Backbone as JSON Lines, residues from 0, in Angstrom:
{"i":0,"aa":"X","n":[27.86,19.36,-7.64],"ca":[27.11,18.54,-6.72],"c":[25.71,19.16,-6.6]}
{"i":1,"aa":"X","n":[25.06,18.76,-6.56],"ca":[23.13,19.05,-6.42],"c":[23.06,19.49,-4.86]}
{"i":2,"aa":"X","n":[22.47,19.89,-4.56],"ca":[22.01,20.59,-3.74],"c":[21.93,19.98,-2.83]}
{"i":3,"aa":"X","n":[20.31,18.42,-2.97],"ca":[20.14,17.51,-1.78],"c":[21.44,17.0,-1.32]}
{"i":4,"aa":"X","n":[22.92,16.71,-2.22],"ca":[23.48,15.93,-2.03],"c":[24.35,16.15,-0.81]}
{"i":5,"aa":"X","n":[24.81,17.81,-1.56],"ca":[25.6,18.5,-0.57],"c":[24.81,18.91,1.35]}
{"i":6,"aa":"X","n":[23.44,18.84,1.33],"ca":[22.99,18.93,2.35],"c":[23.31,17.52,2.98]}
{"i":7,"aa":"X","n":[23.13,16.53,2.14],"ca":[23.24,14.98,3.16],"c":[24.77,15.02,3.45]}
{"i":8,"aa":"X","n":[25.91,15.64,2.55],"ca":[26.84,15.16,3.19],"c":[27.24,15.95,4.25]}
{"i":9,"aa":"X","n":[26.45,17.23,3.91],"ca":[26.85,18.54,5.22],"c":[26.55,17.56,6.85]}
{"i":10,"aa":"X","n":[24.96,17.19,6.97],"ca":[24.76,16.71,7.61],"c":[25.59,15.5,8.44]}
{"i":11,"aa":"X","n":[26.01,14.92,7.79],"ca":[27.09,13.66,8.17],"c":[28.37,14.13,8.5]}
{"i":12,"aa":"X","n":[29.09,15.33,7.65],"ca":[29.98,15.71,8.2],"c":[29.69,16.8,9.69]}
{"i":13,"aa":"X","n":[28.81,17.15,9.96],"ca":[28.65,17.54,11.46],"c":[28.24,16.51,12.67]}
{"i":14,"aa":"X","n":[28.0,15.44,12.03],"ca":[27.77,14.22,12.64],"c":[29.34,14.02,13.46]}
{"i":15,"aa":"X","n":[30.39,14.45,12.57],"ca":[31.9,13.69,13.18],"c":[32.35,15.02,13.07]}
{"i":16,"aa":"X","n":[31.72,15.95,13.68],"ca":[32.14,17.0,14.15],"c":[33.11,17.85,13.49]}
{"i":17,"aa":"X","n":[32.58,17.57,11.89],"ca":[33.24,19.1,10.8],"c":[32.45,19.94,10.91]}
{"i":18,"aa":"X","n":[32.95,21.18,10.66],"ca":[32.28,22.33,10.41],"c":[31.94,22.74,9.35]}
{"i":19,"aa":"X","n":[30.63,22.02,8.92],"ca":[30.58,21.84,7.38],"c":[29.26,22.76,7.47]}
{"i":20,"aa":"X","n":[29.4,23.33,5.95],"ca":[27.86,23.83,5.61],"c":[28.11,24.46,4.05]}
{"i":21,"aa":"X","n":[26.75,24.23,3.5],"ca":[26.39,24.13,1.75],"c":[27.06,25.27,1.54]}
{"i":22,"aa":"X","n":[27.64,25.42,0.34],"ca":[28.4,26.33,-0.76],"c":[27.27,26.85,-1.44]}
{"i":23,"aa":"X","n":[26.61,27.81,-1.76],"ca":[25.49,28.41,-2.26],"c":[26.01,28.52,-4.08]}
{"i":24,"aa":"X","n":[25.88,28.01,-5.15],"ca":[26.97,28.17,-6.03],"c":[26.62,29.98,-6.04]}
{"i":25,"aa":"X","n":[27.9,29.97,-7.21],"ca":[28.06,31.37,-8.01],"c":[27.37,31.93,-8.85]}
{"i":26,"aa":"X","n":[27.54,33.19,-9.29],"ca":[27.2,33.66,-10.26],"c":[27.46,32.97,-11.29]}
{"i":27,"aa":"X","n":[26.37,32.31,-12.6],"ca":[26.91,31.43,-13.54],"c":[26.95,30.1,-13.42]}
{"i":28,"aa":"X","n":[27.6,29.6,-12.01],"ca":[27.79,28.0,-11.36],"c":[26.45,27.45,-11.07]}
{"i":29,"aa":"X","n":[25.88,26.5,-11.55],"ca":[24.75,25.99,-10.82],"c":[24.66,24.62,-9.54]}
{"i":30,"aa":"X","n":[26.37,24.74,-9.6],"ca":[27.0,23.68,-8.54],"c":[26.68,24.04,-7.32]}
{"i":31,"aa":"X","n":[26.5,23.36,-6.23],"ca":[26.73,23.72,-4.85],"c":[28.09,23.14,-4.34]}
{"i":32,"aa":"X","n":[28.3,23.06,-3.16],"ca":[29.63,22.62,-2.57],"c":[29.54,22.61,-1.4]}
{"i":33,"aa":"X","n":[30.32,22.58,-0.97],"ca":[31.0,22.19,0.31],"c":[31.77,23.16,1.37]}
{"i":34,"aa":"X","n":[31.73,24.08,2.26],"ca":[33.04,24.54,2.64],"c":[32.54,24.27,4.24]}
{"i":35,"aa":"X","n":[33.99,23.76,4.52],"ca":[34.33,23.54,6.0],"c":[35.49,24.46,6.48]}
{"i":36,"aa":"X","n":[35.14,25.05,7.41],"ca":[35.99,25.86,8.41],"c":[36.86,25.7,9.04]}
{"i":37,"aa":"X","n":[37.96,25.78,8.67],"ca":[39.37,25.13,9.51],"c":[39.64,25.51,10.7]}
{"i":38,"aa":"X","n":[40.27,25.01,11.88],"ca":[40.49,26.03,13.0],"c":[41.4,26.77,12.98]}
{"i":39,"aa":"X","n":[42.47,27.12,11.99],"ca":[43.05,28.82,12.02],"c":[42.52,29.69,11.06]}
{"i":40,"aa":"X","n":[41.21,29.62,11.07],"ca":[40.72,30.82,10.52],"c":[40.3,30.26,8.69]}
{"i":41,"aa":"X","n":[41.73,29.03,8.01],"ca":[41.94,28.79,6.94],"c":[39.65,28.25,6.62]}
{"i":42,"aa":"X","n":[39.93,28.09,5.27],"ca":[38.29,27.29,5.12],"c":[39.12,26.71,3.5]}
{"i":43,"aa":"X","n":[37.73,25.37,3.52],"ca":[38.19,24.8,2.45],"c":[36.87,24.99,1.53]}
{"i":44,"aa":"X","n":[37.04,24.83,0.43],"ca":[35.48,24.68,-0.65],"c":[35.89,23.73,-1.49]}
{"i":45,"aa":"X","n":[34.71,22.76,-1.25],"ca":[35.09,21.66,-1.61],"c":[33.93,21.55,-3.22]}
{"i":46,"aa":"X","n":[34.16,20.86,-4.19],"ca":[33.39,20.76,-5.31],"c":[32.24,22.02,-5.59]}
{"i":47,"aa":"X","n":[32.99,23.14,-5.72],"ca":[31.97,24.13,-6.28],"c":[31.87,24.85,-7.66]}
{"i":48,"aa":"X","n":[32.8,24.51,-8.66],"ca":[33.08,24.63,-9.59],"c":[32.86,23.8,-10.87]}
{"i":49,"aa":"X","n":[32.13,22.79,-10.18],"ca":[31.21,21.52,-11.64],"c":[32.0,21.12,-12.13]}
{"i":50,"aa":"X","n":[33.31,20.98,-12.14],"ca":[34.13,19.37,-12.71],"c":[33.08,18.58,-11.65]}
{"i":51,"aa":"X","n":[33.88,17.21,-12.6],"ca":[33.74,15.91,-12.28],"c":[34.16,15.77,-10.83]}
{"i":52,"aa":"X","n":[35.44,15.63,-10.54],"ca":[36.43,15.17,-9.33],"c":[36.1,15.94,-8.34]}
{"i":53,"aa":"X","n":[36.64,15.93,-7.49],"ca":[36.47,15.93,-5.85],"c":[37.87,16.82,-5.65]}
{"i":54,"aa":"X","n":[37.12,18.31,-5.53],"ca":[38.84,18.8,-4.94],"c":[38.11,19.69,-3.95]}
{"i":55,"aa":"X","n":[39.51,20.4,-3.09],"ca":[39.23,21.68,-2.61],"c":[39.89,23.09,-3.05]}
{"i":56,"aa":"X","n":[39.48,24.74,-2.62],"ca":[40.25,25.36,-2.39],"c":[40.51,25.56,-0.74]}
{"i":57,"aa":"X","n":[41.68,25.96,-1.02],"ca":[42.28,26.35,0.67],"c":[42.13,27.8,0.69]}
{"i":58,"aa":"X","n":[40.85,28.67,1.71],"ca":[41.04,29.63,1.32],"c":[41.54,30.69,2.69]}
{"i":59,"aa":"X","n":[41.87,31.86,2.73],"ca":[42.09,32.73,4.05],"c":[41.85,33.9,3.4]}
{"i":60,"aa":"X","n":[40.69,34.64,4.03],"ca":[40.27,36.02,4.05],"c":[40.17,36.13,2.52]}
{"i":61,"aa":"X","n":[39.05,35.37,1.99],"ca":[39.09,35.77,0.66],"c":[40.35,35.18,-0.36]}
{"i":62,"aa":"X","n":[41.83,34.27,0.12],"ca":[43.0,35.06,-0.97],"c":[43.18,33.17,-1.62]}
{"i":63,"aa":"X","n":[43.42,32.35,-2.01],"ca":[43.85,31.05,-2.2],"c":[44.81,30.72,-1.71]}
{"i":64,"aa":"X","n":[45.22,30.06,-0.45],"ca":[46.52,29.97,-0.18],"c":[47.05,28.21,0.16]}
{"i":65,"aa":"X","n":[45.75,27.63,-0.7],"ca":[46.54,26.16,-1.04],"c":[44.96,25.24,-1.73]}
{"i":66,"aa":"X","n":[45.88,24.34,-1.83],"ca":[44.22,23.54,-2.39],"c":[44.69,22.07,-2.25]}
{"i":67,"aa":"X","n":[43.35,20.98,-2.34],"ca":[43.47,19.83,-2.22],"c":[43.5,19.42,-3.83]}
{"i":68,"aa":"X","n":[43.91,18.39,-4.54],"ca":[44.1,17.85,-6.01],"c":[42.95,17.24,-6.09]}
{"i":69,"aa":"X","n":[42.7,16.87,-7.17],"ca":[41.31,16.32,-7.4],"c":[41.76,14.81,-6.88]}
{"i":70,"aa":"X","n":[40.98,13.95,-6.71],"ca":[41.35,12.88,-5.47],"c":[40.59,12.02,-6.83]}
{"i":71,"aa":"X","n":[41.7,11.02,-7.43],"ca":[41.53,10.31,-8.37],"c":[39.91,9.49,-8.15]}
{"i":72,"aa":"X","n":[39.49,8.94,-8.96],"ca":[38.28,8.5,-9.28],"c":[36.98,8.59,-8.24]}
{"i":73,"aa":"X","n":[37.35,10.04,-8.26],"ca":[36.02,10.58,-7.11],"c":[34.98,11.32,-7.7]}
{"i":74,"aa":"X","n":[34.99,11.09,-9.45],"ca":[33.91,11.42,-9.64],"c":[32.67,10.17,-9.45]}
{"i":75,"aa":"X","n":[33.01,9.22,-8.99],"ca":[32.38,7.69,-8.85],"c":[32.05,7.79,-7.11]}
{"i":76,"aa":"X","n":[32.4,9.25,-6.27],"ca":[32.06,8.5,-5.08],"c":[30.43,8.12,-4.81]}
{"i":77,"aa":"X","n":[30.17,7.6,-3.69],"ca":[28.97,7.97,-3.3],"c":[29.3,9.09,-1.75]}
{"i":78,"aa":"X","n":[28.32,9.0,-1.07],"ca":[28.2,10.16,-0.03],"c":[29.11,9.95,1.06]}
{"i":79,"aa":"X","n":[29.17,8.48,1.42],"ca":[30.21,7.98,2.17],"c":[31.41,8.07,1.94]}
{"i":80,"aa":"X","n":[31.9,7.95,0.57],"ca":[33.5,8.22,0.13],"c":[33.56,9.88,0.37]}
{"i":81,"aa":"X","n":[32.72,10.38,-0.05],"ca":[32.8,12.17,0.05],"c":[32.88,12.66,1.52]}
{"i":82,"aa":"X","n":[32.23,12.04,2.53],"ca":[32.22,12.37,4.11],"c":[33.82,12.0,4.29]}
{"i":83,"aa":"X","n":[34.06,10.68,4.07],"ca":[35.32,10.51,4.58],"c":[36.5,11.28,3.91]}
{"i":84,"aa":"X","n":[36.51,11.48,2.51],"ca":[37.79,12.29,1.82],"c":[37.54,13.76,2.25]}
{"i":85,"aa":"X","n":[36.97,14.39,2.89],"ca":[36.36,15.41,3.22],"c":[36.93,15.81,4.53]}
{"i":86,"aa":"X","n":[36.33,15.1,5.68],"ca":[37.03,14.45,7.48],"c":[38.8,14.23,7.4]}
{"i":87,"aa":"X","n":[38.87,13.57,6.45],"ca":[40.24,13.08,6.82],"c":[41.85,13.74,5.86]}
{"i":88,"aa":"X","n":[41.17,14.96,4.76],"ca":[41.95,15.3,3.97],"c":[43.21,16.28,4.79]}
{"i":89,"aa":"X","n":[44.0,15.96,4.3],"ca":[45.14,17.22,5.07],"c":[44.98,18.53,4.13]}
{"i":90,"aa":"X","n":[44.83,19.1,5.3],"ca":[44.65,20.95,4.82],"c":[45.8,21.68,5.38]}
{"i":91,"aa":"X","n":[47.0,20.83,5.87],"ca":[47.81,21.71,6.48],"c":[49.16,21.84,5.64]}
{"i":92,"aa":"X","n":[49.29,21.18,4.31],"ca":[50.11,21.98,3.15],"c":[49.45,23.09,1.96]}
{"i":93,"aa":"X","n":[50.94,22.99,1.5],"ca":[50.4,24.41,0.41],"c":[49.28,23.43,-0.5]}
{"i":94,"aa":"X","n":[50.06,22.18,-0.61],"ca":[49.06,21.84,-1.61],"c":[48.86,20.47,-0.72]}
{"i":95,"aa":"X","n":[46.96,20.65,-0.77],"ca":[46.89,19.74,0.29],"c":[46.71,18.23,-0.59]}
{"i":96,"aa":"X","n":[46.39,17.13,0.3],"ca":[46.28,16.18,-0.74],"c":[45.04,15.19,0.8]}
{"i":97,"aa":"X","n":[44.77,13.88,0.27],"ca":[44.22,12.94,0.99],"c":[45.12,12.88,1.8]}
{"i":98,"aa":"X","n":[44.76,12.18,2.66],"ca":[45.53,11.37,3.55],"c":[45.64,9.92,3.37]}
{"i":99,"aa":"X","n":[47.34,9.31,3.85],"ca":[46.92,7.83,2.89],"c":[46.66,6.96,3.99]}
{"i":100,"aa":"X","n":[45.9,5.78,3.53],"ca":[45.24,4.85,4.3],"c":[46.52,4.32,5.48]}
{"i":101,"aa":"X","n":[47.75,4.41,5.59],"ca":[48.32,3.76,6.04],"c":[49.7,4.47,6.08]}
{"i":102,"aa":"X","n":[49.86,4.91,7.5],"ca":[51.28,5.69,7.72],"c":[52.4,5.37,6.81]}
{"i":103,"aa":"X","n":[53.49,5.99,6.28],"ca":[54.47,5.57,5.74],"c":[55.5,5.89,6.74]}
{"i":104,"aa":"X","n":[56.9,4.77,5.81],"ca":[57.47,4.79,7.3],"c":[58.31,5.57,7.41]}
{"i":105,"aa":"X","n":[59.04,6.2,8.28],"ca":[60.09,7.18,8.71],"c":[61.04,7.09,7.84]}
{"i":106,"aa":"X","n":[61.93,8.07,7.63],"ca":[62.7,8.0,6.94],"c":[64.4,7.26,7.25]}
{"i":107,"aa":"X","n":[65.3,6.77,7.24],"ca":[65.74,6.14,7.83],"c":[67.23,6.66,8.35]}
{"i":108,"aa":"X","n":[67.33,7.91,7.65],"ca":[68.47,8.78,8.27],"c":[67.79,10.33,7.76]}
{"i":109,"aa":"X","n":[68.4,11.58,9.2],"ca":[67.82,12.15,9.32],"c":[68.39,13.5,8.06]}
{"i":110,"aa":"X","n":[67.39,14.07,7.97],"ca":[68.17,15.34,6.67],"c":[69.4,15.89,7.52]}
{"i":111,"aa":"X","n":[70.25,16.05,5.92],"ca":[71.46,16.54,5.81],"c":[71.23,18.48,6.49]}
{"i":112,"aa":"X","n":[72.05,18.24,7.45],"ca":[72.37,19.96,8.07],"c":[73.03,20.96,7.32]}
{"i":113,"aa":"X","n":[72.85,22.26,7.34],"ca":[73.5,23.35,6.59],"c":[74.75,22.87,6.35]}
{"i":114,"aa":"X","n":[75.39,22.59,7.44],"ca":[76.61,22.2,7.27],"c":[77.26,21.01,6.15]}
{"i":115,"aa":"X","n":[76.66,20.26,6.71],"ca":[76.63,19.05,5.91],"c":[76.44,18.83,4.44]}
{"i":116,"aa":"X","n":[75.45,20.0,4.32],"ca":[74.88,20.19,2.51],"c":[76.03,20.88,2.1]}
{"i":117,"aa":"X","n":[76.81,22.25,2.3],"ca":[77.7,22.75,2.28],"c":[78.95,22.46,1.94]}
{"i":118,"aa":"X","n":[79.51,21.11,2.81],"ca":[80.63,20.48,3.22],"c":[80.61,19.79,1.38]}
{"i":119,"aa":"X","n":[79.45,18.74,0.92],"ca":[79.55,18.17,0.03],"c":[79.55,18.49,-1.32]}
{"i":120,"aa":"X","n":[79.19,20.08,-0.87],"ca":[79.74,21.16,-2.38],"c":[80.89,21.13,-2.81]}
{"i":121,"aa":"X","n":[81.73,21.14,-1.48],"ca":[83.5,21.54,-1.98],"c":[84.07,19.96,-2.26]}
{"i":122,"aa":"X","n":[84.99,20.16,-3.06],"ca":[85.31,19.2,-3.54],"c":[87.07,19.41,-2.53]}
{"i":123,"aa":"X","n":[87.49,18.16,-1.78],"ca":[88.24,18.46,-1.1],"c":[89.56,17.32,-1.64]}
């Protein structure tokens, strides 16, 4: 991501109250990025590595401890698709992903108990 770009979306994402601010690239990288500050401490970095797609790392104290997937045909976003996949991504698995437009529904019986998993081992 270019530089101006990542500043306009920084900007917009503090607009809706992320804690966003520019990824300075790396040694070698001439990308900038993205990282927003999670509230347990976790942070994400979002496009700093010059692919195409739109991902994150999930990082804590330096170590990787999850990431977002590259979010299918997001090398086509504009700034608005990037604010929102950005705001609304879940960071709270190992491997995080979008969030989908539209709740799915409950499951319709509840998981099988120790017991229960157990019971259907033995053949009686």
């Amino acid at each position: 991501m270019e530089e101006e770009r990542a500043r306009r979306v920084v900007e917009t994402l503090r607009g809706r109250n992320v804690f966003a601010h520019v990824k300075l690239p790396q040694a070698g990288i001439t990308q900038y990025g993205i990282r927003v500050v999670l509230p347990d401490g976790r942070e994400a970095i979002w496009d700093n590595d010059g692919t195409a797609g739109l991902e994150a790392q999930i990082m804590r104290n330096g170590i990787l401890v999850g990431y977002v997937d590259s979010i299918p045909e997001s090398e086509n976003f504009g700034d608005g698709q990037i604010v929102e996949a950005i705001a609304t991504a879940d960071y709270d698995r190992p491997v995080g992903r979008s969030r989908p437009a539209t709740p799915r529904a409950a499951a319709s019986r509840p998981p099988a108990t120790l017991a229960q998993r157990l019971k259907s081992t033995f053949r009686g």
